[in-house]
Amino acid sequence: MKRKYNPAKIEEKWQKCWENKKTFKVSEDPAKKKYYLLEMFPYPSGRIHMGHVRNYTIGDVVARYKKMRGHAVLHPIGWDSFGMPAENAAIEHGIPPAKWTNENINSMRKQLKRMGFSYDWDREISTCEPEYYRWEQLFFLWMYEKGLAYKKGGGVNWCPTCKTVLANEQVEAGLCWRCSSEVTEKYFDQWFFRITAYVEELLDYCDKLPGWPERVLTMQRNWIGKSHGCELVFPIASSDDVIKVFTTRQDTIFGATFMLIAAEHPLVMQLAEGKPVEQDVRAFVERVKKQDKMMRTSDYYEKEGIFLDAYCLNPATNKKMPIYAANFVLADYGTGCVMAVPTHDQRDFEFAEKYGLEKIVVIQNPDDPLDAETMTEAYVDEGILINSGKFDGMKNLQALENIAEYLESMGRGKKTIEYRLRDWGISRQRYWGAPIPMINCEKCGVVPVPEKDLPVVLPKDVALTGEGESPLGKIASFVNVTCPNCGGAAKRETDTMDTFVESSWYFNRFCSADCADRPGLDRTKVDYWMPVDQYIGGIEHAIMHLLYARFYTKMLRDFGVVGVDEPFSNLLTQGMVCKETMKCREHAYLFPEEVKDGKCVHCNREVTIGKIEKMSKSLKNVVDPNYIIDEYGADTARIFCLFAAPPERDLEWSDQGIDGSFRFLNRVWRIVLDYLDDIRKVTPFDGGEELDGDLKTLRKKTHQTIKKVTTDIEDRFHFNTAISAVMELVNTLYQTGRPEPGDTKALPVIRETVEDIIILLSPIVPHMTEELWEMIGGEQQLSDTPWPSFDEAVTAEEEITIVVQVNGKVRSRVQVAASESDEKIKELARNDSKIEQFIVEKQVIKVVYVPKKLVNIVVK
């Protein structure tokens, strides 16, 4: 009786085998070409989700494939283990964050191992361990010494729920990126990394990353936001002070009729101070601060402002311009002040219309002359300058340089470059993060912790309440220290680092994860492995993590720690895993297991099937990977995730797809067992004799499949089409006439096909294929078996000549593959260059195909 496919037993067997033999442990080997494959490491939340399964399966296929191609493959895993969820869990459940985190790591490690991923577990790291963040603290000291880390006061984004500062990149639509609470503004002294010191290189190298998706590069370019323009000086009337404005449109300066200042800009209250409008202005400012920053700048958001009872002077005309605070100007972009040209900027136009402000046309439409009094919208196209003094008659874009030089000659402006990118605020008023290695001394000021005293270890005996500032400030044994300069009493810095700092260099640490020598990175090993050849993760990290990692790499390069300019040669941003939602009128959203036969299990009401959304706990449209593994096995979960959609596209969950994947694996299992006794001791066909009939077809299909799968994995990561090709090969094997036992001609061909099916599927479904490989008598572990090569001559399709007629007369002949479809042959005939002249501008009545002989195109 043939053995039944038993995923649970097989998978446990081979996972233990790989672990015991350390199959995927790797070291530097100069004789081999290296390949560093890395998926973005997970936060240890306690459970993996289907997004993890898909992401890590994609990477695992490539890692296994490259290993079989003879590369030294580094495929590590670790834990991005600092962060607010652990602290919040500690507050809610009274569990120390370290305990909660490590228990979650242990749980997730088991889950990942159940998926059979080919990680080198000896390189496992956890960023909350002092052995990791001590080097991060060393890099901080280096950065401080070079002026790349500094402290300054100012307004910051504050999340009242997480009770911490957020970088601009961590504010999404006015909400905290982690908890979705409304973000407010607070004033603190904060530590910053001077990412702007690398702004030009970060921008330039966006053109030197051909292996990155253009979408991600565009997002980074836009976030860096380089603009060429002028800094213009507007004197404040009746004052010695000035307002500086950055603009790329100095060609419109003669049409600037009022000044707009961001509501949160300090100058707003300075200008309103002591005036009757002061209280109204203050109320306006507080109201605008609560508005979503992104929404404020959108075209459809209502434009609001308040007059500050102050004026400035236009630097080109000396005309007085009223000054307004406005909600659609942002303090952290440019100077926070904007010259308003209502005739040539739509937002300014709407503002001027609302508040009855002057409009002056300075760019005339040559085809349809403009009148400021009758305009219904701003004119934003090119044109000819008018009302612009000596520049009248010039094309507006051609006048940009001339006007810039004119204003510079008068001391009213200068040409400059502005960037949207701001320095990276890394201070967090939280406990569960890497301590910032600085000391505050009343006599000496801010003093770095001596390198010999690193790491500054995060204390474990902390009472977490979630209220107020960092709890570290309440721990006397941590905060009270001696100043390393004067020996007097001092206080340790109680802010911790943004967790994005840990993820900005972890890929380097994987290269020498056990290195205990300064600076925690073995340069020889780092030089061997870096850069990462293939990085895989979500598009949501396009700005924050990926930009910070690029900056940090360049910083470490300049300190001589690494030798690369960029951390990741190739980037794949995989799509999301999506599923329809299910909702009960009484019990709201339901988990899949809460629905049976279309009804809610709690109240037996009909369930409404909603639209397909990204899997999330809040919508309850999630599938537990453990359930899939228990029911079908990890290999089924893996092949479904790869077959259902190309990796860069969203994957739509399908229970039928899971069933279909499981059936296919069973089909492969059965056909191998069907031939097992006949081929176990047979040597694969080596091409030494001529084949015909089914055997020739089978061998051709085998080599075509090897070529297809190799190309799809190597060049495109199109695993779905690779799997489809293997499915076709399995069908061809089933259709091949079964030979007699001992058939010395047929069985070697079948042996070759069976071997290749197993090998081609092995990166995708490694457990089942290892078992099958062992059963057919494979000489070594499949994971160590070389990838098969294909014979180009065998893959070539036989060609036949097709006569092409038009209305029964021979007009051409075309060469086509003998296996080409009828429709494709008709299409090739119609598109033949010699045929075009006979059918152009004529109606094709029908196309007749006589198989393997001719095509007759009937026209009139």
mmCIF file of N, CA, C and O in Angstrom, residues 691-761:
data_model
loop_
_atom_site.group_PDB
_atom_site.id
_atom_site.type_symbol
_atom_site.label_atom_id
_atom_site.label_comp_id
_atom_site.label_asym_id
_atom_site.label_seq_id
_atom_site.Cartn_x
_atom_site.Cartn_y
_atom_site.Cartn_z
ATOM 1 N N LEU A 691 15.221 10.044 -29.197
ATOM 2 C CA LEU A 691 13.898 9.736 -28.666
ATOM 3 C C LEU A 691 12.833 10.102 -29.689
ATOM 4 O O LEU A 691 13.058 10.941 -30.573
ATOM 5 N N ASP A 692 11.667 9.515 -29.529
ATOM 6 C CA ASP A 692 10.556 9.899 -30.385
ATOM 7 C C ASP A 692 9.259 9.757 -29.592
ATOM 8 O O ASP A 692 9.243 9.284 -28.453
ATOM 9 N N GLY A 693 8.183 10.227 -30.183
ATOM 10 C CA GLY A 693 6.868 10.065 -29.587
ATOM 11 C C GLY A 693 6.739 10.744 -28.239
ATOM 12 O O GLY A 693 7.247 11.849 -28.006
ATOM 13 N N ASP A 694 6.024 10.073 -27.313
ATOM 14 C CA ASP A 694 5.758 10.653 -25.992
ATOM 15 C C ASP A 694 7.032 10.951 -25.219
ATOM 16 O O ASP A 694 7.106 11.938 -24.477
ATOM 17 N N LEU A 695 8.045 10.086 -25.362
ATOM 18 C CA LEU A 695 9.285 10.297 -24.627
ATOM 19 C C LEU A 695 9.995 11.556 -25.085
ATOM 20 O O LEU A 695 10.545 12.323 -24.282
ATOM 21 N N LYS A 696 9.995 11.800 -26.387
ATOM 22 C CA LYS A 696 10.612 13.013 -26.915
ATOM 23 C C LYS A 696 9.854 14.248 -26.417
ATOM 24 O O LYS A 696 10.457 15.250 -26.022
ATOM 25 N N THR A 697 8.524 14.149 -26.446
ATOM 26 C CA THR A 697 7.696 15.265 -25.961
ATOM 27 C C THR A 697 7.948 15.532 -24.483
ATOM 28 O O THR A 697 8.065 16.686 -24.053
ATOM 29 N N LEU A 698 8.039 14.474 -23.685
ATOM 30 C CA LEU A 698 8.252 14.603 -22.249
ATOM 31 C C LEU A 698 9.599 15.249 -21.947
ATOM 32 O O LEU A 698 9.689 16.161 -21.112
ATOM 33 N N ARG A 699 10.637 14.807 -22.648
ATOM 34 C CA ARG A 699 11.963 15.359 -22.364
ATOM 35 C C ARG A 699 12.039 16.827 -22.804
ATOM 36 O O ARG A 699 12.651 17.657 -22.121
ATOM 37 N N LYS A 700 11.428 17.138 -23.936
ATOM 38 C CA LYS A 700 11.402 18.530 -24.383
ATOM 39 C C LYS A 700 10.694 19.409 -23.339
ATOM 40 O O LYS A 700 11.182 20.460 -22.961
ATOM 41 N N LYS A 701 9.558 18.909 -22.869
ATOM 42 C CA LYS A 701 8.794 19.669 -21.874
ATOM 43 C C LYS A 701 9.587 19.813 -20.581
ATOM 44 O O LYS A 701 9.541 20.864 -19.926
ATOM 45 N N THR A 702 10.315 18.787 -20.216
ATOM 46 C CA THR A 702 11.140 18.847 -19.007
ATOM 47 C C THR A 702 12.167 19.957 -19.112
ATOM 48 O O THR A 702 12.314 20.789 -18.200
ATOM 49 N N HIS A 703 12.897 20.000 -20.211
ATOM 50 C CA HIS A 703 13.954 21.011 -20.348
ATOM 51 C C HIS A 703 13.374 22.407 -20.559
ATOM 52 O O HIS A 703 13.965 23.400 -20.109
ATOM 53 N N GLN A 704 12.228 22.496 -21.223
ATOM 54 C CA GLN A 704 11.565 23.795 -21.340
ATOM 55 C C GLN A 704 11.129 24.302 -19.972
ATOM 56 O O GLN A 704 11.213 25.507 -19.686
ATOM 57 N N THR A 705 10.697 23.393 -19.118
ATOM 58 C CA THR A 705 10.263 23.778 -17.777
ATOM 59 C C THR A 705 11.438 24.230 -16.924
ATOM 60 O O THR A 705 11.337 25.217 -16.181
ATOM 61 N N ILE A 706 12.557 23.515 -17.020
ATOM 62 C CA ILE A 706 13.759 23.947 -16.293
ATOM 63 C C ILE A 706 14.132 25.367 -16.711
ATOM 64 O O ILE A 706 14.412 26.234 -15.876
ATOM 65 N N LYS A 707 14.115 25.611 -18.006
ATOM 66 C CA LYS A 707 14.460 26.951 -18.524
ATOM 67 C C LYS A 707 13.474 27.995 -18.009
ATOM 68 O O LYS A 707 13.880 29.080 -17.560
ATOM 69 N N LYS A 708 12.188 27.677 -18.069
ATOM 70 C CA LYS A 708 11.147 28.612 -17.658
ATOM 71 C C LYS A 708 11.251 28.944 -16.174
ATOM 72 O O LYS A 708 11.218 30.113 -15.765
ATOM 73 N N VAL A 709 11.367 27.916 -15.345
ATOM 74 C CA VAL A 709 11.424 28.125 -13.897
ATOM 75 C C VAL A 709 12.690 28.898 -13.525
ATOM 76 O O VAL A 709 12.658 29.813 -12.691
ATOM 77 N N THR A 710 13.801 28.528 -14.144
ATOM 78 C CA THR A 710 15.063 29.219 -13.869
ATOM 79 C C THR A 710 14.939 30.701 -14.205
ATOM 80 O O THR A 710 15.337 31.570 -13.403
ATOM 81 N N THR A 711 14.403 31.002 -15.364
ATOM 82 C CA THR A 711 14.249 32.395 -15.784
ATOM 83 C C THR A 711 13.282 33.141 -14.877
ATOM 84 O O THR A 711 13.543 34.287 -14.481
ATOM 85 N N ASP A 712 12.170 32.510 -14.526
ATOM 86 C CA ASP A 712 11.167 33.178 -13.704
ATOM 87 C C ASP A 712 11.684 33.509 -12.307
ATOM 88 O O ASP A 712 11.336 34.543 -11.742
ATOM 89 N N ILE A 713 12.510 32.639 -11.734
ATOM 90 C CA ILE A 713 13.068 32.907 -10.408
ATOM 91 C C ILE A 713 14.249 33.865 -10.517
ATOM 92 O O ILE A 713 14.344 34.847 -9.769
ATOM 93 N N GLU A 714 15.125 33.609 -11.440
ATOM 94 C CA GLU A 714 16.377 34.378 -11.557
ATOM 95 C C GLU A 714 16.127 35.823 -11.971
ATOM 96 O O GLU A 714 16.704 36.754 -11.400
ATOM 97 N N ASP A 715 15.286 36.014 -12.964
ATOM 98 C CA ASP A 715 15.160 37.327 -13.574
ATOM 99 C C ASP A 715 13.957 38.135 -13.113
ATOM 100 O O ASP A 715 13.993 39.363 -13.123
ATOM 101 N N ARG A 716 12.886 37.439 -12.696
ATOM 102 C CA ARG A 716 11.653 38.193 -12.504
ATOM 103 C C ARG A 716 10.934 37.952 -11.179
ATOM 104 O O ARG A 716 10.009 38.702 -10.840
ATOM 105 N N PHE A 717 11.330 36.918 -10.438
ATOM 106 C CA PHE A 717 10.610 36.545 -9.220
ATOM 107 C C PHE A 717 9.137 36.250 -9.527
ATOM 108 O O PHE A 717 8.270 36.483 -8.694
ATOM 109 N N HIS A 718 8.874 35.734 -10.721
ATOM 110 C CA HIS A 718 7.501 35.373 -11.081
ATOM 111 C C HIS A 718 7.265 33.914 -10.702
ATOM 112 O O HIS A 718 7.237 33.023 -11.546
ATOM 113 N N PHE A 719 7.098 33.722 -9.403
ATOM 114 C CA PHE A 719 6.948 32.361 -8.895
ATOM 115 C C PHE A 719 5.646 31.735 -9.364
ATOM 116 O O PHE A 719 5.560 30.521 -9.511
ATOM 117 N N ASN A 720 4.629 32.554 -9.575
ATOM 118 C CA ASN A 720 3.341 31.999 -10.008
ATOM 119 C C ASN A 720 3.446 31.331 -11.377
ATOM 120 O O ASN A 720 2.900 30.245 -11.600
ATOM 121 N N THR A 721 4.165 31.954 -12.299
ATOM 122 C CA THR A 721 4.319 31.341 -13.622
ATOM 123 C C THR A 721 5.293 30.168 -13.580
ATOM 124 O O THR A 721 5.166 29.223 -14.362
ATOM 125 N N ALA A 722 6.264 30.222 -12.662
ATOM 126 C CA ALA A 722 7.169 29.077 -12.497
ATOM 127 C C ALA A 722 6.389 27.858 -12.013
ATOM 128 O O ALA A 722 6.565 26.742 -12.523
ATOM 129 N N ILE A 723 5.518 28.061 -11.036
ATOM 130 C CA ILE A 723 4.708 26.957 -10.522
ATOM 131 C C ILE A 723 3.779 26.426 -11.616
ATOM 132 O O ILE A 723 3.603 25.207 -11.772
ATOM 133 N N SER A 724 3.210 27.351 -12.373
ATOM 134 C CA SER A 724 2.323 26.944 -13.462
ATOM 135 C C SER A 724 3.056 26.065 -14.473
ATOM 136 O O SER A 724 2.500 25.080 -14.981
ATOM 137 N N ALA A 725 4.317 26.410 -14.747
ATOM 138 C CA ALA A 725 5.107 25.612 -15.689
ATOM 139 C C ALA A 725 5.335 24.196 -15.155
ATOM 140 O O ALA A 725 5.261 23.210 -15.908
ATOM 141 N N VAL A 726 5.599 24.076 -13.853
ATOM 142 C CA VAL A 726 5.781 22.740 -13.267
ATOM 143 C C VAL A 726 4.467 21.968 -13.302
ATOM 144 O O VAL A 726 4.459 20.755 -13.544
ATOM 145 N N MET A 727 3.371 22.654 -13.070
ATOM 146 C CA MET A 727 2.062 21.988 -13.161
ATOM 147 C C MET A 727 1.853 21.405 -14.560
ATOM 148 O O MET A 727 1.353 20.274 -14.715
ATOM 149 N N GLU A 728 2.231 22.149 -15.594
ATOM 150 C CA GLU A 728 2.095 21.650 -16.965
ATOM 151 C C GLU A 728 2.981 20.422 -17.186
ATOM 152 O O GLU A 728 2.576 19.466 -17.862
ATOM 153 N N LEU A 729 4.178 20.458 -16.605
ATOM 154 C CA LEU A 729 5.082 19.315 -16.754
ATOM 155 C C LEU A 729 4.501 18.079 -16.065
ATOM 156 O O LEU A 729 4.577 16.962 -16.597
ATOM 157 N N VAL A 730 3.917 18.280 -14.890
ATOM 158 C CA VAL A 730 3.281 17.155 -14.193
ATOM 159 C C VAL A 730 2.143 16.592 -15.042
ATOM 160 O O VAL A 730 1.982 15.363 -15.165
ATOM 161 N N ASN A 731 1.379 17.466 -15.675
ATOM 162 C CA ASN A 731 0.304 16.998 -16.571
ATOM 163 C C ASN A 731 0.869 16.169 -17.722
ATOM 164 O O ASN A 731 0.317 15.129 -18.092
ATOM 165 N N THR A 732 1.974 16.659 -18.292
ATOM 166 C CA THR A 732 2.598 15.935 -19.407
ATOM 167 C C THR A 732 3.083 14.559 -18.957
ATOM 168 O O THR A 732 2.937 13.564 -19.691
ATOM 169 N N LEU A 733 3.623 14.485 -17.745
ATOM 170 C CA LEU A 733 4.080 13.200 -17.224
ATOM 171 C C LEU A 733 2.895 12.247 -17.048
ATOM 172 O O LEU A 733 2.984 11.054 -17.372
ATOM 173 N N TYR A 734 1.780 12.769 -16.543
ATOM 174 C CA TYR A 734 0.592 11.936 -16.388
ATOM 175 C C TYR A 734 0.090 11.422 -17.746
ATOM 176 O O TYR A 734 -0.427 10.321 -17.867
ATOM 177 N N GLN A 735 0.243 12.262 -18.790
ATOM 178 C CA GLN A 735 -0.262 11.907 -20.120
ATOM 179 C C GLN A 735 0.669 10.962 -20.877
ATOM 180 O O GLN A 735 0.281 10.380 -21.896
ATOM 181 N N THR A 736 1.898 10.836 -20.383
ATOM 182 C CA THR A 736 2.864 9.955 -21.044
ATOM 183 C C THR A 736 2.475 8.491 -20.800
ATOM 184 O O THR A 736 2.160 8.100 -19.677
ATOM 185 N N GLY A 737 2.505 7.724 -21.849
ATOM 186 C CA GLY A 737 2.173 6.306 -21.708
ATOM 187 C C GLY A 737 3.080 5.614 -20.713
ATOM 188 O O GLY A 737 4.303 5.798 -20.750
ATOM 189 N N ARG A 738 2.513 4.830 -19.817
ATOM 190 C CA ARG A 738 3.312 4.176 -18.789
ATOM 191 C C ARG A 738 4.125 3.036 -19.400
ATOM 192 O O ARG A 738 3.568 2.136 -20.048
ATOM 193 N N PRO A 739 5.429 3.037 -19.212
ATOM 194 C CA PRO A 739 6.275 1.979 -19.793
ATOM 195 C C PRO A 739 6.178 0.670 -19.004
ATOM 196 O O PRO A 739 5.728 0.644 -17.864
ATOM 197 N N GLU A 740 6.640 -0.370 -19.614
ATOM 198 C CA GLU A 740 6.716 -1.656 -18.939
ATOM 199 C C GLU A 740 7.857 -1.629 -17.925
ATOM 200 O O GLU A 740 8.859 -0.942 -18.122
ATOM 201 N N PRO A 741 7.715 -2.358 -16.828
ATOM 202 C CA PRO A 741 8.828 -2.453 -15.875
ATOM 203 C C PRO A 741 10.095 -2.923 -16.585
ATOM 204 O O PRO A 741 10.055 -3.858 -17.398
ATOM 205 N N GLY A 742 11.202 -2.282 -16.303
ATOM 206 C CA GLY A 742 12.468 -2.659 -16.908
ATOM 207 C C GLY A 742 12.712 -2.050 -18.271
ATOM 208 O O GLY A 742 13.713 -2.383 -18.923
ATOM 209 N N ASP A 743 11.826 -1.172 -18.744
ATOM 210 C CA ASP A 743 12.016 -0.506 -20.044
ATOM 211 C C ASP A 743 13.226 0.411 -19.942
ATOM 212 O O ASP A 743 13.169 1.488 -19.352
ATOM 213 N N THR A 744 14.330 -0.009 -20.510
ATOM 214 C CA THR A 744 15.598 0.723 -20.348
ATOM 215 C C THR A 744 15.652 2.023 -21.131
ATOM 216 O O THR A 744 16.543 2.837 -20.917
ATOM 217 N N LYS A 745 14.712 2.215 -22.028
ATOM 218 C CA LYS A 745 14.688 3.463 -22.791
ATOM 219 C C LYS A 745 13.774 4.494 -22.127
ATOM 220 O O LYS A 745 14.136 5.669 -21.977
ATOM 221 N N ALA A 746 12.604 4.077 -21.698
ATOM 222 C CA ALA A 746 11.615 5.017 -21.170
ATOM 223 C C ALA A 746 11.875 5.416 -19.723
ATOM 224 O O ALA A 746 11.741 6.592 -19.353
ATOM 225 N N LEU A 747 12.264 4.438 -18.888
ATOM 226 C CA LEU A 747 12.393 4.744 -17.457
ATOM 227 C C LEU A 747 13.476 5.781 -17.151
ATOM 228 O O LEU A 747 13.276 6.621 -16.262
ATOM 229 N N PRO A 748 14.618 5.785 -17.839
ATOM 230 C CA PRO A 748 15.586 6.864 -17.587
ATOM 231 C C PRO A 748 15.013 8.258 -17.905
ATOM 232 O O PRO A 748 15.317 9.231 -17.202
ATOM 233 N N VAL A 749 14.194 8.351 -18.955
ATOM 234 C CA VAL A 749 13.578 9.638 -19.298
ATOM 235 C C VAL A 749 12.608 10.062 -18.200
ATOM 236 O O VAL A 749 12.580 11.225 -17.774
ATOM 237 N N ILE A 750 11.831 9.101 -17.719
ATOM 238 C CA ILE A 750 10.876 9.401 -16.648
ATOM 239 C C ILE A 750 11.620 9.743 -15.361
ATOM 240 O O ILE A 750 11.240 10.655 -14.626
ATOM 241 N N ARG A 751 12.720 9.033 -15.098
ATOM 242 C CA ARG A 751 13.529 9.345 -13.918
ATOM 243 C C ARG A 751 14.034 10.787 -13.981
ATOM 244 O O ARG A 751 13.993 11.523 -12.989
ATOM 245 N N GLU A 752 14.515 11.191 -15.154
ATOM 246 C CA GLU A 752 15.013 12.563 -15.318
ATOM 247 C C GLU A 752 13.894 13.567 -15.023
ATOM 248 O O GLU A 752 14.099 14.553 -14.300
ATOM 249 N N THR A 753 12.703 13.311 -15.571
ATOM 250 C CA THR A 753 11.575 14.228 -15.364
ATOM 251 C C THR A 753 11.167 14.283 -13.897
ATOM 252 O O THR A 753 10.941 15.367 -13.338
ATOM 253 N N VAL A 754 11.063 13.125 -13.247
ATOM 254 C CA VAL A 754 10.670 13.089 -11.840
ATOM 255 C C VAL A 754 11.686 13.829 -10.981
ATOM 256 O O VAL A 754 11.319 14.630 -10.103
ATOM 257 N N GLU A 755 12.969 13.582 -11.216
ATOM 258 C CA GLU A 755 14.005 14.304 -10.471
ATOM 259 C C GLU A 755 13.854 15.813 -10.632
ATOM 260 O O GLU A 755 13.923 16.571 -9.665
ATOM 261 N N ASP A 756 13.652 16.243 -11.879
ATOM 262 C CA ASP A 756 13.591 17.668 -12.134
ATOM 263 C C ASP A 756 12.335 18.310 -11.545
ATOM 264 O O ASP A 756 12.377 19.446 -11.065
ATOM 265 N N ILE A 757 11.223 17.605 -11.565
ATOM 266 C CA ILE A 757 10.019 18.112 -10.903
ATOM 267 C C ILE A 757 10.289 18.343 -9.425
ATOM 268 O O ILE A 757 9.947 19.392 -8.857
ATOM 269 N N ILE A 758 10.924 17.378 -8.800
ATOM 270 C CA ILE A 758 11.220 17.479 -7.366
ATOM 271 C C ILE A 758 12.168 18.652 -7.094
ATOM 272 O O ILE A 758 11.944 19.469 -6.186
ATOM 273 N N ILE A 759 13.218 18.766 -7.884
ATOM 274 C CA ILE A 759 14.200 19.827 -7.655
ATOM 275 C C ILE A 759 13.599 21.205 -7.921
ATOM 276 O O ILE A 759 13.801 22.151 -7.146
ATOM 277 N N LEU A 760 12.845 21.319 -9.014
ATOM 278 C CA LEU A 760 12.259 22.620 -9.367
ATOM 279 C C LEU A 760 11.267 23.095 -8.318
ATOM 280 O O LEU A 760 11.117 24.294 -8.086
ATOM 281 N N LEU A 761 10.584 22.157 -7.686
ATOM 282 C CA LEU A 761 9.626 22.533 -6.644
ATOM 283 C C LEU A 761 10.283 22.720 -5.282
ATOM 284 O O LEU A 761 9.659 23.276 -4.364
#
